[in-house]
């Protein structure tokens, strides 16, 4: 269905002269899938942020109505593509609700955090059972990820096969320490990273490539109580940037609360500039960020993900991990991805190119975050995903090991 929506989105409505703000007919005709949207975003006017290499697409004029705007106008103001109302009425309704809720854009100011959402860190110990047929997803254990990745075998960008678009909506879970962790004297990963963290994101690369392009929400809690708890929205292209917290005015973080609905669209291309749209639908702020390549691997398009993560940080030139918060449950909906041909991929796909990843503790003794009910059955469905905290991340608290064995 998304394949049809995307191709409808990419149809040329008018043949116009090329300007700074509108992509030409030939560009539309030549581009496929995310490349067409990427081209419009690249042509849109931008405002540089305080982080070198990161910009935000210019804000919409007063009175701008995304429901009646053309596809070019949506691209010019950095808004996600509109699903076709007739072909995909449910997808259109979700998009329209998000666009109607959008009242303000984040400021051109970001805060670089001392931790990063990094690529997949597979554990040495892996499940004994592996995919036995093309209709069976692969199972993995990871120290830092829990969720689902759709993968291919690419080692470099391919205009037809690379993943170039991924989106999803989720409800920000409440941040809290594992039950009884504080009374047990477990306070996170002190002294370098006290407290408990949980990041939810979608992105491109990271499962099989060394970079990750992504955007999401993050919750933090510690043993100091609710007064220390906070939530942020963020973008990142690791390793060029760490997690970049979004401000809605200079040095004032955009408001995010537990229970808010987040809408994130990540768009990549064979380019040194990539794009991430982040919106807190509940709070009514959102915008699209352009991130320039700085260092490390460039985008491959070898995987797309829907992930719960505990971020990493530097400890004596080693990568260590924060402690996972007791987030209880997380439900991701309207999640899908596209490649350059416009083929659709889902977290519920039943193929060996679908990776189901459960997170384990530092000592590899237990699962601490798991995927529950992945597949095309029950309430989850192909476009949805349910995750749960468990083990020592749910109660008792996990013992940190720095660096990981």
Short mmCIF file of C-alpha atoms in Angstrom, two decimals, residues 103-356:
data_model
loop_
_atom_site.label_atom_id
_atom_site.label_comp_id
_atom_site.label_asym_id
_atom_site.label_seq_id
_atom_site.Cartn_x
_atom_site.Cartn_y
_atom_site.Cartn_z
CA UNK A 103 1.94 24.46 15.57
CA UNK A 104 5.62 25.39 15.92
CA UNK A 105 9.10 24.49 14.72
CA UNK A 106 12.11 23.78 16.97
CA UNK A 107 14.73 26.50 17.24
CA UNK A 108 17.96 26.48 15.25
CA UNK A 109 19.70 25.36 18.44
CA UNK A 110 20.72 21.86 19.51
CA UNK A 111 22.49 20.42 22.53
CA UNK A 112 25.11 17.74 21.89
CA UNK A 113 24.68 15.11 24.59
CA UNK A 114 27.58 13.14 26.12
CA UNK A 115 26.08 9.87 24.85
CA UNK A 116 25.17 8.41 21.47
CA UNK A 117 22.74 6.00 19.89
CA UNK A 118 25.24 3.66 18.26
CA UNK A 119 25.23 0.78 15.79
CA UNK A 120 24.10 -2.72 16.80
CA UNK A 121 26.37 -4.39 19.38
CA UNK A 122 25.77 -8.10 19.01
CA UNK A 123 26.47 -10.28 22.05
CA UNK A 124 28.96 -13.13 21.79
CA UNK A 125 26.21 -15.50 22.89
CA UNK A 126 23.38 -15.84 20.37
CA UNK A 127 20.11 -17.85 20.34
CA UNK A 128 20.59 -21.45 19.27
CA UNK A 129 17.69 -21.33 16.81
CA UNK A 130 18.21 -19.50 13.54
CA UNK A 131 15.98 -18.86 10.55
CA UNK A 132 15.21 -22.13 8.81
CA UNK A 133 13.22 -20.81 5.87
CA UNK A 134 12.60 -17.64 3.92
CA UNK A 135 9.44 -17.10 5.98
CA UNK A 136 11.20 -17.15 9.38
CA UNK A 137 12.82 -14.04 10.91
CA UNK A 138 16.32 -14.24 12.37
CA UNK A 139 16.76 -13.98 16.15
CA UNK A 140 19.63 -12.08 17.81
CA UNK A 141 20.86 -10.92 21.22
CA UNK A 142 22.33 -7.43 21.54
CA UNK A 143 23.82 -5.45 24.40
CA UNK A 144 22.24 -2.17 23.29
CA UNK A 145 19.25 -2.73 20.94
CA UNK A 146 15.83 -4.30 21.22
CA UNK A 147 13.45 -4.21 18.28
CA UNK A 148 13.25 -5.16 14.61
CA UNK A 149 15.52 -4.47 11.64
CA UNK A 150 14.85 -5.19 7.97
CA UNK A 151 18.18 -5.84 6.26
CA UNK A 152 19.75 -6.46 2.86
CA UNK A 153 23.25 -7.54 1.83
CA UNK A 154 24.51 -4.18 0.57
CA UNK A 155 28.01 -2.93 1.34
CA UNK A 156 27.59 0.40 -0.47
CA UNK A 157 24.69 2.55 -1.62
CA UNK A 158 22.51 1.18 -4.43
CA UNK A 159 19.88 3.50 -5.90
CA UNK A 160 17.38 0.64 -6.36
CA UNK A 161 18.00 -1.61 -3.38
CA UNK A 162 19.12 0.71 -0.58
CA UNK A 163 16.57 1.60 2.09
CA UNK A 164 15.84 5.30 1.81
CA UNK A 165 12.69 5.92 3.89
CA UNK A 166 11.40 4.78 7.28
CA UNK A 167 8.62 6.15 9.50
CA UNK A 168 6.73 5.29 12.68
CA UNK A 169 4.60 6.67 15.51
CA UNK A 170 5.02 5.71 19.17
CA UNK A 171 3.92 6.73 22.64
CA UNK A 172 6.80 7.97 24.84
CA UNK A 173 7.06 5.53 27.77
CA UNK A 174 7.42 6.70 31.37
CA UNK A 175 11.02 6.72 32.62
CA UNK A 176 11.76 5.12 35.98
CA UNK A 177 14.46 3.01 37.63
CA UNK A 178 13.91 -0.75 37.74
CA UNK A 179 11.68 -1.67 40.67
CA UNK A 180 13.77 -1.95 43.87
CA UNK A 181 17.01 -1.01 42.08
CA UNK A 182 17.62 2.09 44.20
CA UNK A 183 17.00 0.27 47.48
CA UNK A 184 19.44 -2.40 46.24
CA UNK A 185 22.10 0.28 45.76
CA UNK A 186 22.08 0.03 41.95
CA UNK A 187 21.91 3.56 40.57
CA UNK A 188 22.81 3.09 36.91
CA UNK A 189 26.38 3.02 35.64
CA UNK A 190 28.20 5.28 38.11
CA UNK A 191 30.28 7.32 38.24
CA UNK A 192 30.42 8.02 34.49
CA UNK A 193 26.73 7.60 33.62
CA UNK A 194 24.46 7.51 36.66
CA UNK A 195 20.75 7.07 36.09
CA UNK A 196 18.63 5.02 33.72
CA UNK A 197 18.03 5.75 30.03
CA UNK A 198 15.69 4.58 27.29
CA UNK A 199 15.78 5.83 23.69
CA UNK A 200 13.15 4.97 21.10
CA UNK A 201 13.95 5.66 17.44
CA UNK A 202 13.64 4.68 13.83
CA UNK A 203 16.55 4.91 11.44
CA UNK A 204 18.62 3.76 8.50
CA UNK A 205 21.82 1.66 8.82
CA UNK A 206 23.37 0.42 12.04
CA UNK A 207 22.47 -3.28 11.92
CA UNK A 208 25.10 -4.17 9.33
CA UNK A 209 26.81 -0.81 8.70
CA UNK A 210 28.89 1.31 11.05
CA UNK A 211 26.75 4.44 10.83
CA UNK A 212 23.16 5.16 11.94
CA UNK A 213 20.85 7.96 10.72
CA UNK A 214 17.99 8.35 13.16
CA UNK A 215 15.60 10.44 15.23
CA UNK A 216 13.58 9.71 18.33
CA UNK A 217 12.68 10.32 21.97
CA UNK A 218 14.67 9.66 25.14
CA UNK A 219 13.64 9.35 28.76
CA UNK A 220 15.91 9.58 31.82
CA UNK A 221 15.28 8.75 35.47
CA UNK A 222 17.49 8.25 38.53
CA UNK A 223 17.28 7.48 42.20
CA UNK A 224 16.73 11.15 43.03
CA UNK A 225 13.05 10.83 42.23
CA UNK A 226 10.61 12.46 39.78
CA UNK A 227 12.26 15.87 40.05
CA UNK A 228 15.27 14.53 38.14
CA UNK A 229 13.28 12.77 35.42
CA UNK A 230 13.37 14.31 31.96
CA UNK A 231 12.43 13.58 28.33
CA UNK A 232 13.86 14.94 25.09
CA UNK A 233 13.45 14.74 21.33
CA UNK A 234 16.61 14.25 19.29
CA UNK A 235 18.28 13.61 15.94
CA UNK A 236 21.60 11.94 15.16
CA UNK A 237 23.84 10.65 12.40
CA UNK A 238 26.34 8.49 14.23
CA UNK A 239 29.35 8.69 14.29
CA UNK A 240 29.35 12.18 12.77
CA UNK A 241 27.23 13.46 15.68
CA UNK A 242 26.12 12.25 19.10
CA UNK A 243 22.49 12.52 20.18
CA UNK A 244 21.47 16.13 19.49
CA UNK A 245 18.72 17.34 21.81
CA UNK A 246 16.11 19.59 20.17
CA UNK A 247 15.55 23.05 21.66
CA UNK A 248 12.36 25.03 21.04
CA UNK A 249 14.12 28.26 21.98
CA UNK A 250 17.81 28.80 22.64
CA UNK A 251 18.90 26.61 25.57
CA UNK A 252 15.28 25.67 26.34
CA UNK A 253 14.53 22.07 25.42
CA UNK A 254 11.36 21.27 23.49
CA UNK A 255 8.76 19.99 25.96
CA UNK A 256 8.36 16.20 25.94
CA UNK A 257 6.31 14.27 28.48
CA UNK A 258 5.62 10.62 29.11
CA UNK A 259 2.60 9.62 27.05
CA UNK A 260 3.33 12.03 24.18
CA UNK A 261 2.90 10.73 20.63
CA UNK A 262 6.08 10.93 18.56
CA UNK A 263 6.08 10.88 14.74
CA UNK A 264 9.49 10.35 13.11
CA UNK A 265 10.42 10.08 9.43
CA UNK A 266 14.01 9.31 8.40
CA UNK A 267 15.00 9.84 4.75
CA UNK A 268 18.33 8.92 3.18
CA UNK A 269 19.98 9.04 -0.23
CA UNK A 270 23.33 8.61 -1.94
CA UNK A 271 24.41 11.93 -0.49
CA UNK A 272 26.57 13.54 2.18
CA UNK A 273 23.42 15.27 3.46
CA UNK A 274 20.61 13.33 5.15
CA UNK A 275 17.23 14.27 6.67
CA UNK A 276 15.25 13.45 9.80
CA UNK A 277 11.78 14.79 10.68
CA UNK A 278 10.76 14.68 14.35
CA UNK A 279 7.38 15.77 15.71
CA UNK A 280 5.86 15.59 19.17
CA UNK A 281 2.24 15.43 18.08
CA UNK A 282 0.95 15.97 21.62
CA UNK A 283 3.01 19.12 22.23
CA UNK A 284 2.55 20.43 18.68
CA UNK A 285 6.19 21.07 17.75
CA UNK A 286 8.16 19.47 14.91
CA UNK A 287 10.64 20.08 12.14
CA UNK A 288 13.03 18.57 9.63
CA UNK A 289 16.80 18.59 10.17
CA UNK A 290 19.58 18.31 7.60
CA UNK A 291 22.71 16.55 8.82
CA UNK A 292 25.98 16.76 6.87
CA UNK A 293 28.52 13.96 6.78
CA UNK A 294 31.49 14.64 9.07
CA UNK A 295 33.30 11.38 9.75
CA UNK A 296 32.97 7.60 9.79
CA UNK A 297 31.04 5.46 7.30
CA UNK A 298 28.59 7.23 5.04
CA UNK A 299 25.04 6.01 4.48
CA UNK A 300 24.70 2.55 2.90
CA UNK A 301 20.95 1.90 3.18
CA UNK A 302 21.64 -1.66 4.32
CA UNK A 303 19.04 -1.74 7.11
CA UNK A 304 16.04 0.05 8.57
CA UNK A 305 15.05 -0.25 12.22
CA UNK A 306 12.41 0.32 14.89
CA UNK A 307 14.40 0.21 18.13
CA UNK A 308 14.48 0.66 21.90
CA UNK A 309 18.07 1.34 22.96
CA UNK A 310 20.28 2.15 25.91
CA UNK A 311 22.78 4.72 24.56
CA UNK A 312 26.56 4.42 24.67
CA UNK A 313 29.18 6.76 26.11
CA UNK A 314 32.95 7.01 26.19
CA UNK A 315 34.70 5.51 29.20
CA UNK A 316 38.50 5.66 28.95
CA UNK A 317 38.39 5.38 25.15
CA UNK A 318 36.06 2.38 25.31
CA UNK A 319 32.35 2.34 24.47
CA UNK A 320 30.28 1.66 27.57
CA UNK A 321 26.51 1.54 27.89
CA UNK A 322 24.03 3.37 30.08
CA UNK A 323 21.64 1.40 32.28
CA UNK A 324 18.22 0.71 30.73
CA UNK A 325 15.24 2.33 32.43
CA UNK A 326 12.19 0.30 33.39
CA UNK A 327 10.02 1.52 30.53
CA UNK A 328 7.43 -1.30 31.06
CA UNK A 329 5.94 -1.40 27.54
CA UNK A 330 6.35 0.36 24.21
CA UNK A 331 3.95 0.17 21.26
CA UNK A 332 5.08 1.35 17.81
CA UNK A 333 2.48 1.81 15.06
CA UNK A 334 2.28 2.90 11.40
CA UNK A 335 5.82 1.66 10.92
CA UNK A 336 7.13 0.89 7.45
CA UNK A 337 10.13 1.45 5.25
CA UNK A 338 10.87 1.73 1.51
CA UNK A 339 13.81 1.06 -0.74
CA UNK A 340 14.78 2.87 -3.94
CA UNK A 341 12.34 0.82 -6.02
CA UNK A 342 9.49 1.78 -3.69
CA UNK A 343 9.16 -1.75 -2.24
CA UNK A 344 7.65 -1.79 1.27
CA UNK A 345 9.13 -3.39 4.40
CA UNK A 346 7.57 -3.80 7.84
CA UNK A 347 8.66 -4.67 11.39
CA UNK A 348 6.20 -7.57 11.20
CA UNK A 349 7.67 -9.05 8.01
CA UNK A 350 8.20 -12.81 8.10
CA UNK A 351 11.45 -13.32 6.18
CA UNK A 352 15.03 -14.18 7.11
CA UNK A 353 15.92 -10.57 6.16
CA UNK A 354 13.89 -9.52 9.22
CA UNK A 355 15.97 -9.43 12.39
CA UNK A 356 14.28 -9.69 15.78
#
